[in-house]
Amino acid sequence: MYTDRHITMCRTHRPVWLLCLGICALTCQTVSTADAASLSNAFSWNLHLSVDGADNFSGGAAPGAVGNATGKAGFAFNTARAGWWSGGRLVTEFLAIKNSSPEKYVGDIQGVNNLTGLNRGALYKLYYRQNMGNATLRAGLISANDYFDASGVASRFLNVSFGFTPTIGVNVPAASSYPFSSLGVMGSYSAHGWTAMSGVFEGDAIHPLRNPYHRGDMILLEADRSESVDGGHYTVKVGAWQNSQIPQYQSALGNDTSGLYSIEEYRWKQDGMAWGGFLELCAAPNPVNTLPWYLGAGLRLRHFWLARPGDSLGIGMARAWLRGTPHRAETDVECYYSAKIISHLYLQPDVQYVIHPSGSYPNALVGLLRLRMRFS
């Protein structure tokens, strides 16, 4: 969740573009002696476009509707396919957002639309990844939420809490997650169904290149376990985070605080249908945190209609406990249907009922419609 005070904090700075140009020039100079066919195979790209509408029909802060348009363009260079060394990958992604926030009408704290962000056009990601056997190292401009505190089963839900739990997102407004990323380094190691991850990211993802060594830091640790059982497949994730921030930036970037989270997922098939369930439990009990506890759960179903194998539907609940409000919690109940219209094009109607938005507003009924396109 981001407020108007952050609008002036989101500007693309010249060093970002100079860094991009330098990397591109170095790559072009180096690859000029390589085989043209190998180089062509080494580059890949993807393009994501989303157009949303959100309407607060009743309750909340006020009735009203807003629109949202988001575009992401990504490019990657695979060193093995270029005939260089194995396991290397350079990733770049640009982000453009044009929208208004539905929260000014809904009045909620969790966020009904996970693509809501400040109007901006910026370099979003620029990092290098190196695989070394069972280990992986990443360094550069990274969105930490791509790897930590993430649920695959919940990925189609639109409420922000299902994708980035609010004990981090609300209590640390400058954390490394969409629509911001931060300079950081992270590593992971996988073996025998286990994965261990750790990462250190700068504490101000809103200004990733502005004095990055003196604006705090966030440390994340996560252990995952995946295994097949009873005809299905489960994943359990347990993580911890610590945000450190100097006092002069705490009001804008987040307090010196910490928390824990766990995510459980189970996928199984029955009568040709693909089911998935998830449970999210998070805690940040430090008294400085306005949102100390969170509980999320949901169910997703795919391949339930033979004529439309690309469709999916889901129902979920996200409950965030709050301090200092008339009602002790905000609860969001969400239902969605994602329909594949044609190749690369999806239409997703979504309904959310928000109980006690921000712990103080009347219950709100919100309808959303997302048109999503993906090309690669």
PDB file of N, CA and C in Angstrom, residues 34-90:
ATOM      1  N   ALA A  34      30.717 -13.765 -31.662  1.00  0.00           N
ATOM      2  CA  ALA A  34      30.101 -15.074 -31.450  1.00  0.00           C
ATOM      3  C   ALA A  34      29.261 -15.471 -32.651  1.00  0.00           C
ATOM      4  N   ASP A  35      28.873 -16.710 -32.660  1.00  0.00           N
ATOM      5  CA  ASP A  35      28.055 -17.220 -33.743  1.00  0.00           C
ATOM      6  C   ASP A  35      26.679 -16.563 -33.714  1.00  0.00           C
ATOM      7  N   ALA A  36      26.235 -16.060 -34.870  1.00  0.00           N
ATOM      8  CA  ALA A  36      24.967 -15.312 -34.922  1.00  0.00           C
ATOM      9  C   ALA A  36      23.786 -16.175 -34.542  1.00  0.00           C
ATOM     10  N   ALA A  37      23.771 -17.427 -34.949  1.00  0.00           N
ATOM     11  CA  ALA A  37      22.649 -18.301 -34.619  1.00  0.00           C
ATOM     12  C   ALA A  37      22.583 -18.573 -33.122  1.00  0.00           C
ATOM     13  N   SER A  38      23.739 -18.773 -32.501  1.00  0.00           N
ATOM     14  CA  SER A  38      23.757 -19.018 -31.057  1.00  0.00           C
ATOM     15  C   SER A  38      23.259 -17.804 -30.294  1.00  0.00           C
ATOM     16  N   LEU A  39      23.657 -16.623 -30.756  1.00  0.00           N
ATOM     17  CA  LEU A  39      23.228 -15.405 -30.075  1.00  0.00           C
ATOM     18  C   LEU A  39      21.731 -15.195 -30.201  1.00  0.00           C
ATOM     19  N   SER A  40      21.202 -15.482 -31.377  1.00  0.00           N
ATOM     20  CA  SER A  40      19.763 -15.334 -31.575  1.00  0.00           C
ATOM     21  C   SER A  40      18.994 -16.244 -30.635  1.00  0.00           C
ATOM     22  N   ASN A  41      19.523 -17.439 -30.408  1.00  0.00           N
ATOM     23  CA  ASN A  41      18.883 -18.383 -29.506  1.00  0.00           C
ATOM     24  C   ASN A  41      19.065 -17.991 -28.048  1.00  0.00           C
ATOM     25  N   ALA A  42      20.074 -17.186 -27.752  1.00  0.00           N
ATOM     26  CA  ALA A  42      20.370 -16.819 -26.369  1.00  0.00           C
ATOM     27  C   ALA A  42      19.419 -15.761 -25.826  1.00  0.00           C
ATOM     28  N   PHE A  43      18.845 -14.946 -26.699  1.00  0.00           N
ATOM     29  CA  PHE A  43      17.943 -13.874 -26.256  1.00  0.00           C
ATOM     30  C   PHE A  43      16.498 -14.373 -26.197  1.00  0.00           C
ATOM     31  N   SER A  44      15.783 -13.954 -25.182  1.00  0.00           N
ATOM     32  CA  SER A  44      14.351 -14.231 -25.068  1.00  0.00           C
ATOM     33  C   SER A  44      13.650 -12.989 -24.543  1.00  0.00           C
ATOM     34  N   TRP A  45      12.355 -12.945 -24.731  1.00  0.00           N
ATOM     35  CA  TRP A  45      11.606 -11.759 -24.316  1.00  0.00           C
ATOM     36  C   TRP A  45      10.212 -12.161 -23.859  1.00  0.00           C
ATOM     37  N   ASN A  46       9.565 -11.296 -23.121  1.00  0.00           N
ATOM     38  CA  ASN A  46       8.165 -11.488 -22.746  1.00  0.00           C
ATOM     39  C   ASN A  46       7.508 -10.132 -22.572  1.00  0.00           C
ATOM     40  N   LEU A  47       6.229 -10.098 -22.808  1.00  0.00           N
ATOM     41  CA  LEU A  47       5.443  -8.871 -22.702  1.00  0.00           C
ATOM     42  C   LEU A  47       4.143  -9.181 -21.987  1.00  0.00           C
ATOM     43  N   HIS A  48       3.871  -8.452 -20.903  1.00  0.00           N
ATOM     44  CA  HIS A  48       2.632  -8.615 -20.139  1.00  0.00           C
ATOM     45  C   HIS A  48       1.862  -7.301 -20.171  1.00  0.00           C
ATOM     46  N   LEU A  49       0.596  -7.367 -20.526  1.00  0.00           N
ATOM     47  CA  LEU A  49      -0.269  -6.196 -20.535  1.00  0.00           C
ATOM     48  C   LEU A  49      -1.546  -6.526 -19.770  1.00  0.00           C
ATOM     49  N   SER A  50      -1.964  -5.626 -18.896  1.00  0.00           N
ATOM     50  CA  SER A  50      -3.199  -5.814 -18.133  1.00  0.00           C
ATOM     51  C   SER A  50      -3.993  -4.514 -18.104  1.00  0.00           C
ATOM     52  N   VAL A  51      -5.308  -4.635 -18.314  1.00  0.00           N
ATOM     53  CA  VAL A  51      -6.218  -3.511 -18.194  1.00  0.00           C
ATOM     54  C   VAL A  51      -7.293  -3.914 -17.201  1.00  0.00           C
ATOM     55  N   ASP A  52      -7.466  -3.122 -16.137  1.00  0.00           N
ATOM     56  CA  ASP A  52      -8.399  -3.453 -15.060  1.00  0.00           C
ATOM     57  C   ASP A  52      -9.436  -2.357 -14.882  1.00  0.00           C
ATOM     58  N   GLY A  53     -10.575  -2.770 -14.373  1.00  0.00           N
ATOM     59  CA  GLY A  53     -11.573  -1.843 -13.865  1.00  0.00           C
ATOM     60  C   GLY A  53     -12.025  -2.310 -12.504  1.00  0.00           C
ATOM     61  N   ALA A  54     -12.185  -1.382 -11.555  1.00  0.00           N
ATOM     62  CA  ALA A  54     -12.629  -1.724 -10.206  1.00  0.00           C
ATOM     63  C   ALA A  54     -13.740  -0.769  -9.797  1.00  0.00           C
ATOM     64  N   ASP A  55     -14.840  -1.316  -9.276  1.00  0.00           N
ATOM     65  CA  ASP A  55     -15.999  -0.510  -8.895  1.00  0.00           C
ATOM     66  C   ASP A  55     -16.426  -0.877  -7.479  1.00  0.00           C
ATOM     67  N   ASN A  56     -16.414   0.108  -6.588  1.00  0.00           N
ATOM     68  CA  ASN A  56     -16.926  -0.095  -5.239  1.00  0.00           C
ATOM     69  C   ASN A  56     -18.426   0.179  -5.266  1.00  0.00           C
ATOM     70  N   PHE A  57     -19.228  -0.869  -5.277  1.00  0.00           N
ATOM     71  CA  PHE A  57     -20.669  -0.727  -5.445  1.00  0.00           C
ATOM     72  C   PHE A  57     -21.344  -0.128  -4.212  1.00  0.00           C
ATOM     73  N   SER A  58     -20.889  -0.532  -3.035  1.00  0.00           N
ATOM     74  CA  SER A  58     -21.531  -0.054  -1.811  1.00  0.00           C
ATOM     75  C   SER A  58     -20.564  -0.161  -0.643  1.00  0.00           C
ATOM     76  N   GLY A  59     -20.832   0.630   0.409  1.00  0.00           N
ATOM     77  CA  GLY A  59     -20.007   0.597   1.605  1.00  0.00           C
ATOM     78  C   GLY A  59     -18.656   1.244   1.384  1.00  0.00           C
ATOM     79  N   GLY A  60     -17.709   0.923   2.259  1.00  0.00           N
ATOM     80  CA  GLY A  60     -16.383   1.493   2.150  1.00  0.00           C
ATOM     81  C   GLY A  60     -16.366   2.978   2.432  1.00  0.00           C
ATOM     82  N   ALA A  61     -15.400   3.677   1.859  1.00  0.00           N
ATOM     83  CA  ALA A  61     -15.277   5.122   2.055  1.00  0.00           C
ATOM     84  C   ALA A  61     -16.283   5.887   1.208  1.00  0.00           C
ATOM     85  N   ALA A  62     -16.541   5.398  -0.024  1.00  0.00           N
ATOM     86  CA  ALA A  62     -17.477   6.065  -0.933  1.00  0.00           C
ATOM     87  C   ALA A  62     -17.675   5.188  -2.154  1.00  0.00           C
ATOM     88  N   PRO A  63     -18.830   5.274  -2.825  1.00  0.00           N
ATOM     89  CA  PRO A  63     -18.993   4.544  -4.083  1.00  0.00           C
ATOM     90  C   PRO A  63     -18.161   5.196  -5.180  1.00  0.00           C
ATOM     91  N   GLY A  64     -17.658   4.382  -6.102  1.00  0.00           N
ATOM     92  CA  GLY A  64     -16.863   4.944  -7.189  1.00  0.00           C
ATOM     93  C   GLY A  64     -16.083   3.873  -7.916  1.00  0.00           C
ATOM     94  N   ALA A  65     -15.626   4.222  -9.125  1.00  0.00           N
ATOM     95  CA  ALA A  65     -14.914   3.276  -9.971  1.00  0.00           C
ATOM     96  C   ALA A  65     -13.626   3.903 -10.488  1.00  0.00           C
ATOM     97  N   VAL A  66     -12.624   3.057 -10.738  1.00  0.00           N
ATOM     98  CA  VAL A  66     -11.338   3.496 -11.273  1.00  0.00           C
ATOM     99  C   VAL A  66     -10.875   2.503 -12.329  1.00  0.00           C
ATOM    100  N   GLY A  67      -9.931   2.947 -13.159  1.00  0.00           N
ATOM    101  CA  GLY A  67      -9.325   2.084 -14.160  1.00  0.00           C
ATOM    102  C   GLY A  67      -7.835   1.963 -13.919  1.00  0.00           C
ATOM    103  N   ASN A  68      -7.246   0.940 -14.508  1.00  0.00           N
ATOM    104  CA  ASN A  68      -5.842   0.643 -14.256  1.00  0.00           C
ATOM    105  C   ASN A  68      -5.248  -0.005 -15.503  1.00  0.00           C
ATOM    106  N   ALA A  69      -4.089   0.453 -15.943  1.00  0.00           N
ATOM    107  CA  ALA A  69      -3.375  -0.161 -17.065  1.00  0.00           C
ATOM    108  C   ALA A  69      -1.931  -0.394 -16.656  1.00  0.00           C
ATOM    109  N   THR A  70      -1.434  -1.603 -16.893  1.00  0.00           N
ATOM    110  CA  THR A  70      -0.082  -1.976 -16.500  1.00  0.00           C
ATOM    111  C   THR A  70       0.591  -2.726 -17.638  1.00  0.00           C
ATOM    112  N   GLY A  71       1.842  -2.399 -17.891  1.00  0.00           N
ATOM    113  CA  GLY A  71       2.611  -3.105 -18.899  1.00  0.00           C
ATOM    114  C   GLY A  71       3.991  -3.458 -18.381  1.00  0.00           C
ATOM    115  N   LYS A  72       4.448  -4.672 -18.687  1.00  0.00           N
ATOM    116  CA  LYS A  72       5.803  -5.106 -18.324  1.00  0.00           C
ATOM    117  C   LYS A  72       6.450  -5.751 -19.545  1.00  0.00           C
ATOM    118  N   ALA A  73       7.653  -5.300 -19.854  1.00  0.00           N
ATOM    119  CA  ALA A  73       8.422  -5.862 -20.960  1.00  0.00           C
ATOM    120  C   ALA A  73       9.740  -6.371 -20.422  1.00  0.00           C
ATOM    121  N   GLY A  74      10.024  -7.650 -20.637  1.00  0.00           N
ATOM    122  CA  GLY A  74      11.230  -8.260 -20.095  1.00  0.00           C
ATOM    123  C   GLY A  74      12.102  -8.880 -21.168  1.00  0.00           C
ATOM    124  N   PHE A  75      13.403  -8.867 -20.913  1.00  0.00           N
ATOM    125  CA  PHE A  75      14.385  -9.442 -21.820  1.00  0.00           C
ATOM    126  C   PHE A  75      15.389 -10.251 -21.004  1.00  0.00           C
ATOM    127  N   ALA A  76      15.864 -11.345 -21.578  1.00  0.00           N
ATOM    128  CA  ALA A  76      16.830 -12.193 -20.883  1.00  0.00           C
ATOM    129  C   ALA A  76      17.887 -12.678 -21.863  1.00  0.00           C
ATOM    130  N   PHE A  77      19.093 -12.859 -21.342  1.00  0.00           N
ATOM    131  CA  PHE A  77      20.216 -13.362 -22.143  1.00  0.00           C
ATOM    132  C   PHE A  77      20.786 -14.581 -21.439  1.00  0.00           C
ATOM    133  N   ASN A  78      20.756 -15.736 -22.135  1.00  0.00           N
ATOM    134  CA  ASN A  78      21.208 -17.005 -21.587  1.00  0.00           C
ATOM    135  C   ASN A  78      22.631 -17.282 -22.067  1.00  0.00           C
ATOM    136  N   THR A  79      23.580 -17.339 -21.151  1.00  0.00           N
ATOM    137  CA  THR A  79      24.986 -17.488 -21.535  1.00  0.00           C
ATOM    138  C   THR A  79      25.286 -18.858 -22.141  1.00  0.00           C
ATOM    139  N   ALA A  80      24.600 -19.905 -21.687  1.00  0.00           N
ATOM    140  CA  ALA A  80      24.856 -21.251 -22.224  1.00  0.00           C
ATOM    141  C   ALA A  80      24.412 -21.332 -23.679  1.00  0.00           C
ATOM    142  N   ARG A  81      23.258 -20.761 -23.991  1.00  0.00           N
ATOM    143  CA  ARG A  81      22.767 -20.796 -25.367  1.00  0.00           C
ATOM    144  C   ARG A  81      23.635 -19.951 -26.293  1.00  0.00           C
ATOM    145  N   ALA A  82      24.331 -18.978 -25.730  1.00  0.00           N
ATOM    146  CA  ALA A  82      25.241 -18.158 -26.530  1.00  0.00           C
ATOM    147  C   ALA A  82      26.581 -18.846 -26.768  1.00  0.00           C
ATOM    148  N   GLY A  83      26.761 -20.015 -26.164  1.00  0.00           N
ATOM    149  CA  GLY A  83      28.019 -20.731 -26.323  1.00  0.00           C
ATOM    150  C   GLY A  83      29.092 -20.268 -25.359  1.00  0.00           C
ATOM    151  N   TRP A  84      28.707 -19.543 -24.291  1.00  0.00           N
ATOM    152  CA  TRP A  84      29.673 -19.064 -23.315  1.00  0.00           C
ATOM    153  C   TRP A  84      29.784 -20.069 -22.184  1.00  0.00           C
ATOM    154  N   TRP A  85      29.308 -19.746 -20.989  1.00  0.00           N
ATOM    155  CA  TRP A  85      29.382 -20.665 -19.862  1.00  0.00           C
ATOM    156  C   TRP A  85      27.967 -21.059 -19.451  1.00  0.00           C
ATOM    157  N   SER A  86      27.835 -22.181 -18.783  1.00  0.00           N
ATOM    158  CA  SER A  86      26.523 -22.704 -18.422  1.00  0.00           C
ATOM    159  C   SER A  86      26.004 -22.045 -17.151  1.00  0.00           C
ATOM    160  N   GLY A  87      24.675 -21.968 -17.055  1.00  0.00           N
ATOM    161  CA  GLY A  87      24.018 -21.520 -15.835  1.00  0.00           C
ATOM    162  C   GLY A  87      23.850 -20.033 -15.672  1.00  0.00           C
ATOM    163  N   GLY A  88      24.326 -19.218 -16.619  1.00  0.00           N
ATOM    164  CA  GLY A  88      24.241 -17.772 -16.477  1.00  0.00           C
ATOM    165  C   GLY A  88      23.027 -17.186 -17.181  1.00  0.00           C
ATOM    166  N   ARG A  89      22.452 -16.163 -16.582  1.00  0.00           N
ATOM    167  CA  ARG A  89      21.275 -15.516 -17.178  1.00  0.00           C
ATOM    168  C   ARG A  89      21.208 -14.067 -16.707  1.00  0.00           C
ATOM    169  N   LEU A  90      21.131 -13.145 -17.655  1.00  0.00           N
ATOM    170  CA  LEU A  90      20.976 -11.726 -17.360  1.00  0.00           C
ATOM    171  C   LEU A  90      19.537 -11.330 -17.659  1.00  0.00           C
TER     172      LEU A  90
END
